[in-house]
Amino acid sequence: MKSYYRILRYLRPFSLNLVSSVFFNILAALFSLFSFLMVVPFLEILFGTTDLVMERPEVSVSVNSLVKLFNYQISQLIVNEGPTAALILICLLVLGTSLFKNLFRYLSLYVMSPARHGVTRNIRNELFRKVLALPLSYFSEERKGNTITRASSDVQEVEISMLNTLEVIFKEPITILFYLITLFIINPFLTLLILILLPVTGLVIGRIGRKLKMAAAKGQAWLSSLLSTLEESLGGLRIVKAFGAEDKMAHRFERENEAYFKINVGLYRRRDLSSPLTEFLSTIVIVTVLYLGSTSVLDGEIEPGVFIGYLVVFSQLINPSKTFSKAYYQIQKGIASSKRIEELLDADIAIREKPNAKPLKDFNQEIVYDDVSFAYDKEPVLQDIKLTIPKGRMVALVGPSGSGKSTFADLLPRFYDVTSGSIRIDGHDVRDLKIADLRNLLGIVSQEAILFNDTIYNNIAFGKRNVGRNEVIEAAKIANAHDFIMRMEKGYDTMVGERGNRLSGGERQRITIARAVLKNPSILILDEATSSLDSHAEKLVQEALFKLMQNRTSIVIAHRLSTIQFADEILVMRDGKILERGNHIGLMSKNGFYKELVSMQAF
Ligand code: ADP
């Protein structure tokens, strides 16, 4: 239940709504009680068993005196106008009270609505912020699907389980309480009996609920893998088709879907059990009450009309109890989801800013990798890296894929933290700096051009506040992007499509370069992005990159060795270590691994 209370804590901002909802529910319960109790005088008139009250009773504020007053008025009516008139009056009263009951019922739902949807809105917002705050290392492919399920389906599950239960929790207990009190006033003995039988019913229901919770958790886990598979297949659809792997992916999906199906069948069967089970259990209670009550009537201990009235009110208890038990099942199902949401909300933000983090506004001297080692898991990916990059220099990283080049670059903006050693900028350990300041110094152009489904203008101005149109255009010009943008129908206001899929690879790259130009960072990290482009596109991108790198400090991950011959220092990496270092000429004359790499590319 802990997770449920935690979800309920999100209700705090809506306490006014809850209080007014409870208030309206009390009014609704009172009015509905009143309308059901009308059956007693109605039957008494019909059967002619009314005890006529001819003397006007004393009026005071008690149930008893109100009943007496009512009986007096009815008696007057029967004597003066006849029983039919009295029946009509009662019918009108029933209509009137029912109208008010439903009005208040609606009002209670009306004020509750912002609360229940507000909670899920707030949870979703919080989840999204959390997703943005979590380190890159959190999101492997599998976690992505999982995160999406949590933010969509789990939140929805909580919404459904809360949606149904909030109203029930704030309404049914009130109804049940009022009805029980009334029943108790009418007949304490029978009511005590009901009070004993009810908890037994509750126990049976509780047992099923626990199993339901476990099944629901499994179900959501399978749904996550389903979504992961879907996401993975969509992302790699081209490859799936090219390798004829449709069947393989379909089988995987179907296997997961089958597991999800089985869990759901069991889950819903169990949940569906709640209603018939409660109904049968309550029938046992009803039959007991019926039997004992009617013997009392036969023995002349209770008026028949009063007993029927008792039964009517009693029968009205069944529905709230049923919804209550159903709500209990829903909550159990929702708890499984709320636990999953909690896990994400509580996930450790491994990369944190220190409370006393230092500000750093500009970069003046050097970047130092001091004996840096790093491992994603246990396997070391970088070992004993020592490097000093003075301001204004260009360092290139080359080496076979998997040698640790991207990891090397990812450590500088603290996408990951070093496992040992340290990275310093102007003498400050990057872990001591304000994260925003650190990243503000850096410009990153990655191998894969990341664009958002927005206009070209907004993609260039991304992450920057208050930029003028001229600055954006200036940046695009430097990035060799202005001309092709102007050729587009809507120019800078053209939408780029999802992930920029309406643009060619080279165009996408040049837009990300324009973005970096506009940011005007002191330090550049380039995951050299030209390898997938044709030679014309490559030339344009390369030119743009050279312009971007002018007068900056840069770390370039090079895939084409021809482009880094002018680097001040080239690090040749293999298996996470620096194998050779030096400039192009020096390395070539060494006749080592670098020369081997160069001659391989020359082919
Ligand atoms: P490069 O950029 O030279 O191709 P990377 O830095 O991407 O090399 O990878 C270096 C090693 O780290 C590889 O063995 C790769 O499998 C591993 N690796 C990369 N990213 C991750 C990750 N997120 N989790 C675990 N291992 C990773």
XYZ file of C-alpha atoms and ligand atoms in Angstrom:
630
model
C 0.000 0.000 0.000
C 3.007 2.272 0.469
C 3.146 3.107 -3.215
C -0.539 3.857 -3.231
C -0.126 6.367 -0.414
C 2.780 7.854 -2.281
C 0.570 8.352 -5.305
C -2.095 9.786 -3.023
C 0.443 12.337 -1.821
C 0.191 13.906 -5.246
C -3.355 14.792 -4.227
C -2.177 17.358 -1.718
C -2.492 20.349 -4.056
C -6.053 19.295 -4.695
C -7.216 19.055 -1.078
C -9.857 21.742 -1.594
C -11.382 19.658 -4.380
C -11.360 16.585 -2.187
C -12.963 18.362 0.756
C -15.736 19.802 -1.374
C -16.248 16.433 -3.011
C -16.680 14.811 0.397
C -19.102 17.552 1.371
C -21.237 16.995 -1.732
C -21.104 13.255 -1.159
C -22.468 13.662 2.351
C -25.350 15.710 0.991
C -25.951 13.143 -1.749
C -25.951 10.294 0.774
C -28.443 12.115 3.005
C -30.808 12.822 0.132
C -30.660 9.294 -1.187
C -31.310 7.848 2.250
C -34.293 10.091 2.596
C -35.722 9.039 -0.749
C -35.346 5.337 0.081
C -36.875 5.719 3.517
C -39.978 7.180 1.876
C -40.937 3.605 1.089
C -41.948 3.100 4.733
C -44.836 5.621 4.920
C -45.720 4.706 1.350
C -46.271 1.049 2.234
C -47.999 1.902 5.461
C -50.490 4.071 3.630
C -50.939 1.401 0.955
C -51.594 -1.328 3.487
C -53.617 0.967 5.713
C -51.349 0.329 8.671
C -50.442 3.977 9.273
C -50.643 5.022 12.896
C -52.425 8.331 12.452
C -50.773 11.083 14.475
C -53.422 13.717 15.083
C -51.638 15.875 17.616
C -49.041 18.335 16.443
C -45.718 17.124 17.942
C -43.107 19.347 19.603
C -40.471 20.341 17.092
C -36.819 19.770 18.057
C -33.665 18.843 16.206
C -33.718 15.067 16.433
C -34.448 12.274 14.027
C -37.321 11.165 16.164
C -39.104 14.487 16.235
C -38.620 14.954 12.483
C -40.167 11.517 11.868
C -43.057 12.442 14.149
C -43.583 15.742 12.384
C -43.564 13.985 9.026
C -46.083 11.400 10.268
C -48.300 14.183 11.587
C -48.304 15.987 8.229
C -49.068 12.742 6.369
C -51.849 11.900 8.815
C -53.375 15.352 8.273
C -53.282 14.807 4.533
C -54.840 11.342 4.741
C -57.628 12.596 6.978
C -58.356 15.783 4.991
C -57.665 14.787 1.353
C -57.593 10.976 1.366
C -54.724 8.441 1.049
C -54.167 9.046 -2.688
C -53.163 12.640 -2.041
C -50.707 11.415 0.596
C -49.230 8.904 -1.879
C -48.837 11.633 -4.518
C -47.055 13.839 -1.991
C -44.651 11.033 -1.153
C -43.960 10.357 -4.826
C -43.194 14.038 -5.343
C -40.901 14.020 -2.327
C -39.042 11.001 -3.701
C -38.602 12.751 -7.033
C -37.401 15.927 -5.365
C -34.881 14.220 -3.113
C -33.624 12.071 -5.942
C -33.082 15.201 -8.012
C -30.968 16.736 -5.262
C -29.128 13.507 -4.601
C -28.041 13.304 -8.227
C -27.237 16.973 -8.397
C -24.859 16.657 -5.441
C -23.462 13.429 -6.774
C -22.621 15.210 -10.008
C -21.128 18.162 -8.166
C -18.875 15.830 -6.213
C -17.623 14.256 -9.454
C -17.298 17.683 -11.020
C -14.910 18.959 -8.370
C -13.038 15.654 -8.273
C -12.166 15.689 -11.960
C -9.273 18.182 -11.791
C -7.818 16.218 -8.899
C -7.678 12.863 -10.580
C -6.363 14.093 -13.904
C -4.139 16.651 -12.208
C -2.344 13.911 -10.343
C -1.434 12.048 -13.497
C -0.479 15.272 -15.252
C 1.941 16.073 -12.427
C 3.333 12.550 -12.353
C 3.938 12.658 -16.096
C 5.697 16.008 -15.853
C 7.841 14.765 -13.015
C 8.702 11.603 -14.914
C 9.762 13.543 -17.970
C 11.979 15.865 -15.946
C 13.475 12.816 -14.312
C 14.142 11.204 -17.673
C 15.976 14.340 -18.761
C 17.970 14.407 -15.539
C 19.047 10.780 -15.601
C 22.539 10.082 -16.952
C 22.983 8.635 -20.438
C 24.196 5.422 -18.874
C 20.683 4.770 -17.573
C 19.166 4.277 -20.981
C 20.148 1.125 -22.724
C 17.832 -0.066 -25.510
C 15.910 -2.221 -23.083
C 15.490 0.602 -20.605
C 14.088 2.880 -23.300
C 11.078 0.646 -23.922
C 10.708 0.266 -20.219
C 10.774 4.003 -19.654
C 8.200 4.594 -22.351
C 5.867 2.001 -20.813
C 6.280 3.606 -17.435
C 5.534 7.092 -18.678
C 2.571 6.010 -20.784
C 0.881 2.775 -19.867
C 1.811 2.704 -16.197
C 0.724 6.278 -15.670
C -2.489 5.445 -17.466
C -2.980 2.411 -15.276
C -2.538 4.589 -12.213
C -4.982 7.028 -13.719
C -7.569 4.329 -14.245
C -7.077 2.774 -10.864
C -7.153 6.148 -9.181
C -9.948 7.416 -11.334
C -12.149 4.595 -10.215
C -10.947 4.450 -6.695
C -10.748 8.098 -5.713
C -14.465 8.571 -6.145
C -15.133 5.307 -4.436
C -12.832 6.103 -1.546
C -14.355 9.490 -0.996
C -17.929 8.421 -1.581
C -18.749 4.852 -0.699
C -17.511 4.869 2.905
C -19.737 7.872 3.544
C -22.701 6.152 1.959
C -22.003 2.907 3.781
C -21.621 4.706 7.107
C -24.830 6.675 6.745
C -26.769 3.613 5.683
C -25.393 1.507 8.493
C -26.306 4.168 11.063
C -29.837 4.308 9.648
C -30.110 0.533 9.702
C -28.840 0.532 13.237
C -31.501 3.036 14.287
C -34.219 0.965 12.619
C -33.044 -2.405 13.926
C -29.849 -2.769 15.998
C -29.966 -6.568 16.190
C -30.067 -7.268 12.455
C -27.486 -4.575 11.818
C -25.003 -6.048 14.270
C -25.357 -9.320 12.418
C -24.469 -7.633 9.139
C -21.470 -5.996 10.784
C -20.164 -9.400 11.787
C -20.650 -10.984 8.383
C -19.085 -8.138 6.361
C -15.440 -8.524 7.514
C -15.523 -12.228 6.559
C -16.384 -11.159 3.031
C -13.569 -8.620 3.171
C -10.994 -11.278 4.005
C -11.884 -13.429 1.023
C -11.647 -10.448 -1.289
C -8.321 -9.321 0.173
C -6.689 -12.670 -0.534
C -7.527 -12.537 -4.237
C -6.336 -8.926 -4.413
C -2.783 -9.775 -3.436
C -2.413 -12.292 -6.239
C -3.800 -9.741 -8.620
C -1.059 -7.291 -7.760
C 1.693 -9.765 -8.586
C 0.120 -10.705 -11.887
C -0.270 -7.043 -12.817
C 3.434 -6.387 -12.219
C 4.370 -9.250 -14.511
C 1.944 -7.994 -17.141
C 3.504 -4.521 -17.227
C 6.973 -6.053 -17.524
C 5.908 -8.013 -20.588
C 4.314 -4.933 -22.065
C 7.662 -3.180 -21.666
C 9.508 -5.834 -23.632
C 6.807 -5.641 -26.274
C 7.368 -1.927 -26.645
C 11.135 -2.365 -26.673
C 10.847 -4.843 -29.513
C 8.527 -2.501 -31.359
C 10.849 0.424 -30.881
C 13.880 -1.539 -31.898
C 12.192 -2.889 -35.017
C 10.929 0.541 -36.048
C 14.370 2.017 -35.586
C 15.998 -0.733 -37.605
C 13.216 -1.424 -40.085
C 15.526 -0.945 -43.033
C 17.904 -3.601 -41.721
C 15.104 -5.962 -40.683
C 13.795 -5.897 -44.237
C 17.180 -6.069 -45.899
C 18.118 -9.164 -43.939
C 14.706 -10.731 -44.371
C 14.417 -10.848 -40.597
C 10.702 -10.023 -40.545
C 9.799 -13.501 -39.385
C 12.412 -13.523 -36.704
C 11.259 -10.179 -35.286
C 7.623 -11.190 -35.637
C 8.273 -14.402 -33.708
C 9.988 -12.530 -30.948
C 7.121 -10.064 -30.773
C 4.527 -12.821 -30.852
C 6.263 -14.738 -28.096
C 6.247 -11.699 -25.840
C 2.721 -10.830 -26.825
C 1.610 -14.361 -26.000
C 3.100 -14.111 -22.526
C 1.373 -10.776 -22.043
C -1.874 -12.307 -23.281
C -1.677 -15.177 -20.807
C -0.974 -12.917 -17.882
C -3.864 -10.680 -18.856
C -6.336 -13.521 -19.219
C -5.512 -14.684 -15.695
C -5.462 -11.152 -14.394
C -8.840 -10.176 -15.729
C -10.403 -13.480 -14.754
C -9.350 -12.820 -11.222
C -10.465 -9.230 -11.306
C -13.802 -10.197 -12.817
C -14.246 -12.572 -9.940
C -14.623 -9.671 -7.551
C -18.114 -8.685 -8.589
C -19.834 -12.109 -8.670
C -17.989 -13.152 -5.537
C -19.092 -10.107 -3.584
C -22.570 -10.529 -4.893
C -22.775 -14.133 -3.772
C -21.252 -13.378 -0.394
C -23.705 -10.558 0.104
C -26.555 -12.821 -0.916
C -25.617 -15.037 2.008
C -25.889 -11.984 4.242
C -29.192 -10.969 2.644
C -30.741 -14.384 3.041
C -29.724 -14.449 6.695
C -31.212 -10.994 7.239
C -34.346 -11.942 5.292
C -34.887 -15.055 7.331
C -34.295 -13.502 10.742
C -36.176 -10.315 9.822
C -39.261 -12.077 8.525
C -39.497 -14.288 11.604
C -39.464 -11.096 13.665
C -42.263 -9.731 11.463
C -44.246 -12.953 11.849
C -43.721 -12.746 15.583
C -45.075 -9.244 15.462
C -41.826 -7.665 16.668
C -41.350 -5.491 13.584
C -43.921 -3.700 11.429
C -43.903 -5.172 7.882
C -43.557 -1.700 6.331
C -40.575 -0.889 8.527
C -38.951 -4.221 7.688
C -39.373 -3.621 3.990
C -37.931 -0.149 4.451
C -35.014 -1.769 6.262
C -34.537 -4.166 3.379
C -34.605 -1.368 0.831
C -31.914 0.609 2.641
C -29.963 -2.590 3.218
C -30.116 -3.517 -0.439
C -28.616 -0.122 -1.191
C -25.585 -1.145 0.843
C -24.718 -3.896 -1.586
C -23.753 -1.740 -4.502
C -21.346 0.483 -2.604
C -19.760 -2.606 -1.046
C -19.402 -4.143 -4.464
C -17.792 -1.048 -5.957
C -15.616 -0.829 -2.920
C -14.289 -4.343 -3.384
C -13.853 -3.761 -7.084
C -11.953 -0.584 -6.309
C -9.755 -2.615 -4.016
C -8.850 -4.899 -6.918
C -8.196 -1.920 -9.133
C -5.913 -0.423 -6.534
C -3.924 -3.640 -6.344
C -3.504 -3.564 -10.089
C -2.571 0.115 -9.971
C -0.018 -0.450 -7.218
C 2.014 -2.651 -9.525
C 2.195 0.276 -11.933
C 2.812 2.901 -9.313
C 5.746 0.843 -8.054
C 7.212 0.885 -11.551
C 6.722 4.637 -11.764
C 8.379 5.019 -8.396
C 11.387 3.018 -9.518
C 11.943 5.486 -12.303
C 11.322 8.514 -10.088
C 13.768 7.131 -7.540
C 16.404 6.022 -10.041
C 19.805 7.275 -9.034
C 21.045 10.326 -10.877
C 24.624 9.101 -10.970
C 26.020 12.310 -12.409
C 25.245 14.984 -9.868
C 26.443 18.490 -9.336
C 28.190 19.028 -6.032
C 26.296 21.339 -3.683
C 29.237 23.773 -3.684
C 29.998 23.397 -7.398
C 32.238 26.094 -8.817
C 31.120 28.342 -11.643
C 33.330 28.524 -14.725
C 32.577 31.141 -17.317
C 35.423 30.719 -19.741
C 38.265 28.495 -20.809
C 41.728 29.983 -20.826
C 44.549 27.459 -20.530
C 44.235 23.729 -20.964
C 42.293 20.528 -20.685
C 44.087 17.732 -18.845
C 43.232 14.035 -18.854
C 45.184 12.897 -15.829
C 45.647 9.125 -15.679
C 42.034 8.554 -16.666
C 40.541 5.072 -16.586
C 36.953 4.196 -17.222
C 34.678 1.150 -17.291
C 30.978 0.971 -18.188
C 30.694 -2.225 -16.213
C 33.676 -4.261 -15.112
C 35.659 -4.376 -18.341
C 37.992 -1.373 -18.564
C 37.201 0.656 -21.681
C 39.862 3.323 -21.152
C 43.107 2.806 -19.279
C 45.665 5.278 -17.970
C 44.961 8.037 -20.445
C 47.301 11.002 -20.047
C 46.813 14.003 -22.262
C 47.107 17.761 -22.131
C 45.279 19.872 -24.673
C 46.420 23.503 -24.569
C 43.873 26.118 -25.540
C 43.473 26.527 -29.283
C 44.899 23.145 -30.204
C 43.302 20.346 -32.124
C 43.592 16.780 -30.922
C 42.448 13.894 -33.082
C 41.545 10.426 -31.929
C 41.962 7.570 -34.368
C 41.791 3.827 -34.020
C 39.573 0.873 -34.781
C 35.968 1.038 -33.672
C 35.441 -0.040 -30.117
C 38.823 1.309 -29.108
C 37.222 3.847 -26.771
C 37.256 7.073 -28.796
C 33.619 8.055 -28.159
C 33.965 7.139 -24.531
C 37.013 9.375 -24.301
C 34.989 12.296 -25.621
C 31.900 11.528 -23.496
C 33.889 11.923 -20.299
C 34.578 15.625 -20.876
C 30.943 16.851 -20.689
C 30.415 14.359 -17.834
C 28.021 12.133 -19.741
C 29.912 9.590 -17.678
C 32.291 10.111 -14.784
C 35.800 8.709 -14.795
C 36.356 5.519 -12.820
C 39.766 6.716 -11.691
C 42.030 9.641 -12.405
C 40.582 13.035 -13.235
C 39.799 15.431 -16.041
C 40.591 19.066 -15.398
C 39.733 22.234 -17.253
C 42.012 25.131 -16.290
C 42.937 23.198 -13.192
C 39.354 22.484 -12.076
C 38.209 18.884 -11.866
C 35.132 18.719 -14.096
C 33.300 17.011 -11.230
C 33.688 20.164 -9.127
C 32.157 22.468 -11.721
C 28.594 23.520 -12.230
C 27.320 21.113 -14.862
C 25.555 23.820 -16.855
C 28.737 25.940 -16.946
C 30.857 22.989 -18.018
C 28.524 22.001 -20.838
C 28.142 25.608 -21.856
C 31.850 25.661 -22.739
C 31.426 22.646 -24.988
C 30.010 22.275 -28.443
C 29.256 18.776 -29.636
C 28.685 17.669 -33.198
C 27.930 13.978 -33.149
C 28.233 11.420 -35.878
C 24.489 11.062 -36.038
C 22.917 14.465 -36.727
C 20.280 14.870 -34.061
C 17.410 17.073 -35.201
C 14.029 17.571 -33.581
C 10.703 17.673 -35.320
C 10.587 21.443 -35.516
C 11.531 24.209 -37.950
C 15.066 24.573 -39.249
C 15.259 27.877 -37.410
C 14.375 26.324 -34.066
C 16.734 23.436 -34.655
C 19.612 25.849 -35.121
C 18.595 28.046 -32.209
C 18.058 24.933 -30.082
C 18.928 25.387 -26.435
C 19.712 29.068 -26.822
C 17.535 31.814 -25.493
C 17.064 35.225 -27.055
C 18.799 34.773 -30.354
C 18.129 37.145 -33.176
C 17.214 35.932 -36.651
C 20.369 37.476 -38.029
C 22.567 35.443 -35.720
C 20.849 32.253 -36.844
C 21.308 33.146 -40.495
C 24.937 34.099 -39.879
C 25.566 30.724 -38.240
C 23.875 28.920 -41.115
C 26.080 30.756 -43.577
C 29.244 29.726 -41.761
C 27.943 26.150 -41.738
C 27.356 26.169 -45.528
C 23.668 25.678 -44.817
C 22.158 29.026 -45.746
C 21.924 28.351 -49.482
C 20.097 25.071 -49.293
C 17.805 26.424 -46.574
C 16.855 29.378 -48.779
C 16.035 27.001 -51.631
C 13.401 25.346 -49.474
C 9.818 26.457 -49.823
C 9.492 27.934 -46.384
C 13.170 28.725 -45.833
C 14.099 28.763 -42.192
C 10.526 27.939 -41.209
C 10.558 24.583 -42.980
C 9.721 21.682 -40.705
C 12.488 19.090 -40.780
C 10.259 16.072 -40.072
C 10.787 13.457 -37.457
C 14.504 13.208 -36.691
C 15.033 15.493 -39.661
C 14.083 12.793 -42.162
C 13.024 15.347 -44.791
C 16.626 16.446 -45.191
C 19.593 14.651 -46.662
C 22.378 13.409 -44.429
C 24.711 16.246 -45.395
C 22.007 18.871 -44.848
C 21.223 17.485 -41.440
C 24.897 17.636 -40.551
C 25.251 21.211 -41.667
C 22.283 22.222 -39.537
C 23.862 20.651 -36.483
C 27.069 22.454 -37.341
C 25.171 25.737 -37.590
C 23.758 24.954 -34.163
C 27.289 24.541 -32.812
C 28.457 27.744 -34.544
C 25.619 29.674 -32.936
C 26.442 28.290 -29.532
C 29.988 29.552 -30.039
C 31.666 27.183 -27.603
C 35.307 27.440 -26.551
C 35.815 23.709 -26.847
C 34.554 21.509 -29.644
C 33.972 17.805 -29.660
C 33.486 16.459 -33.161
C 32.563 12.898 -33.759
C 33.575 13.216 -37.349
C 30.446 12.873 -39.265
C 31.450 12.717 -42.866
C 31.892 9.004 -43.294
C 28.373 8.351 -44.523
C 28.252 11.202 -47.036
C 29.010 11.344 -50.730
C 32.069 13.316 -51.692
C 30.265 16.545 -52.637
C 28.264 16.575 -49.424
C 31.378 15.645 -47.523
C 33.289 18.565 -48.944
C 30.575 21.028 -47.882
C 30.376 19.532 -44.392
C 34.136 19.374 -44.053
C 34.473 23.011 -45.027
C 31.848 23.940 -42.490
C 33.666 21.969 -39.833
C 36.959 23.676 -40.587
C 35.319 27.064 -40.241
C 33.731 25.932 -36.980
C 37.073 24.723 -35.612
C 38.933 27.935 -36.350
C 40.241 29.565 -33.176
C 38.819 26.861 -30.974
C 40.130 23.971 -28.962
C 38.897 20.761 -30.460
C 38.797 17.044 -29.920
C 38.052 15.286 -33.175
C 37.131 11.642 -33.484
C 38.370 10.912 -36.954
C 37.091 8.229 -39.254
C 38.828 9.576 -42.361
C 42.463 10.026 -41.640
C 42.861 12.490 -44.512
C 40.963 15.127 -42.538
C 43.170 15.204 -39.473
C 46.595 15.528 -40.967
C 46.787 19.057 -39.580
C 45.919 18.060 -36.031
C 48.395 19.253 -33.412
C 48.363 15.858 -31.825
C 46.993 12.545 -32.988
C 46.247 9.815 -30.469
C 46.169 6.347 -31.942
C 43.923 4.260 -29.716
C 43.586 0.522 -29.414
C 41.685 -1.409 -26.753
C 41.275 1.623 -24.554
C 44.932 2.560 -24.521
C 46.985 5.144 -26.341
C 49.170 3.095 -28.640
C 50.981 5.888 -30.453
C 50.875 9.671 -30.310
C 52.355 12.526 -32.231
C 51.609 14.572 -35.336
C 50.963 13.113 -38.758
C 54.504 13.372 -40.011
C 56.013 11.982 -36.844
C 53.581 9.067 -36.752
C 54.116 8.223 -40.402
C 57.850 8.105 -39.915
C 57.357 5.733 -36.999
C 56.137 3.055 -39.381
C 53.689 1.796 -36.783
C 49.986 1.169 -36.376
C 49.072 4.662 -37.595
C 50.862 4.129 -40.859
C 49.090 0.818 -41.190
C 45.720 2.540 -40.682
C 46.566 5.226 -43.226
C 47.671 2.752 -45.844
C 44.521 0.685 -45.295
C 42.397 3.769 -45.975
C 44.403 4.668 -49.007
C 42.953 1.640 -50.690
P 34.791 3.866 -30.401
O 34.191 5.217 -30.294
O 36.275 3.872 -30.535
O 34.182 3.019 -31.478
P 33.482 3.362 -27.896
O 34.000 4.364 -26.950
O 32.153 3.608 -28.506
O 34.561 3.093 -29.025
O 33.425 1.946 -27.183
C 34.502 1.428 -26.424
C 34.048 0.140 -25.739
O 33.054 0.415 -24.784
C 33.459 -0.865 -26.703
O 33.955 -2.127 -26.331
C 31.971 -0.798 -26.446
O 31.395 -2.062 -26.594
C 31.890 -0.352 -25.017
N 30.697 0.515 -24.785
C 30.406 1.634 -25.449
N 29.272 2.205 -24.943
C 28.864 1.411 -23.935
C 27.747 1.447 -23.009
N 26.861 2.435 -23.023
N 27.667 0.452 -22.122
C 28.584 -0.552 -22.080
N 29.622 -0.637 -22.917
C 29.792 0.323 -23.833
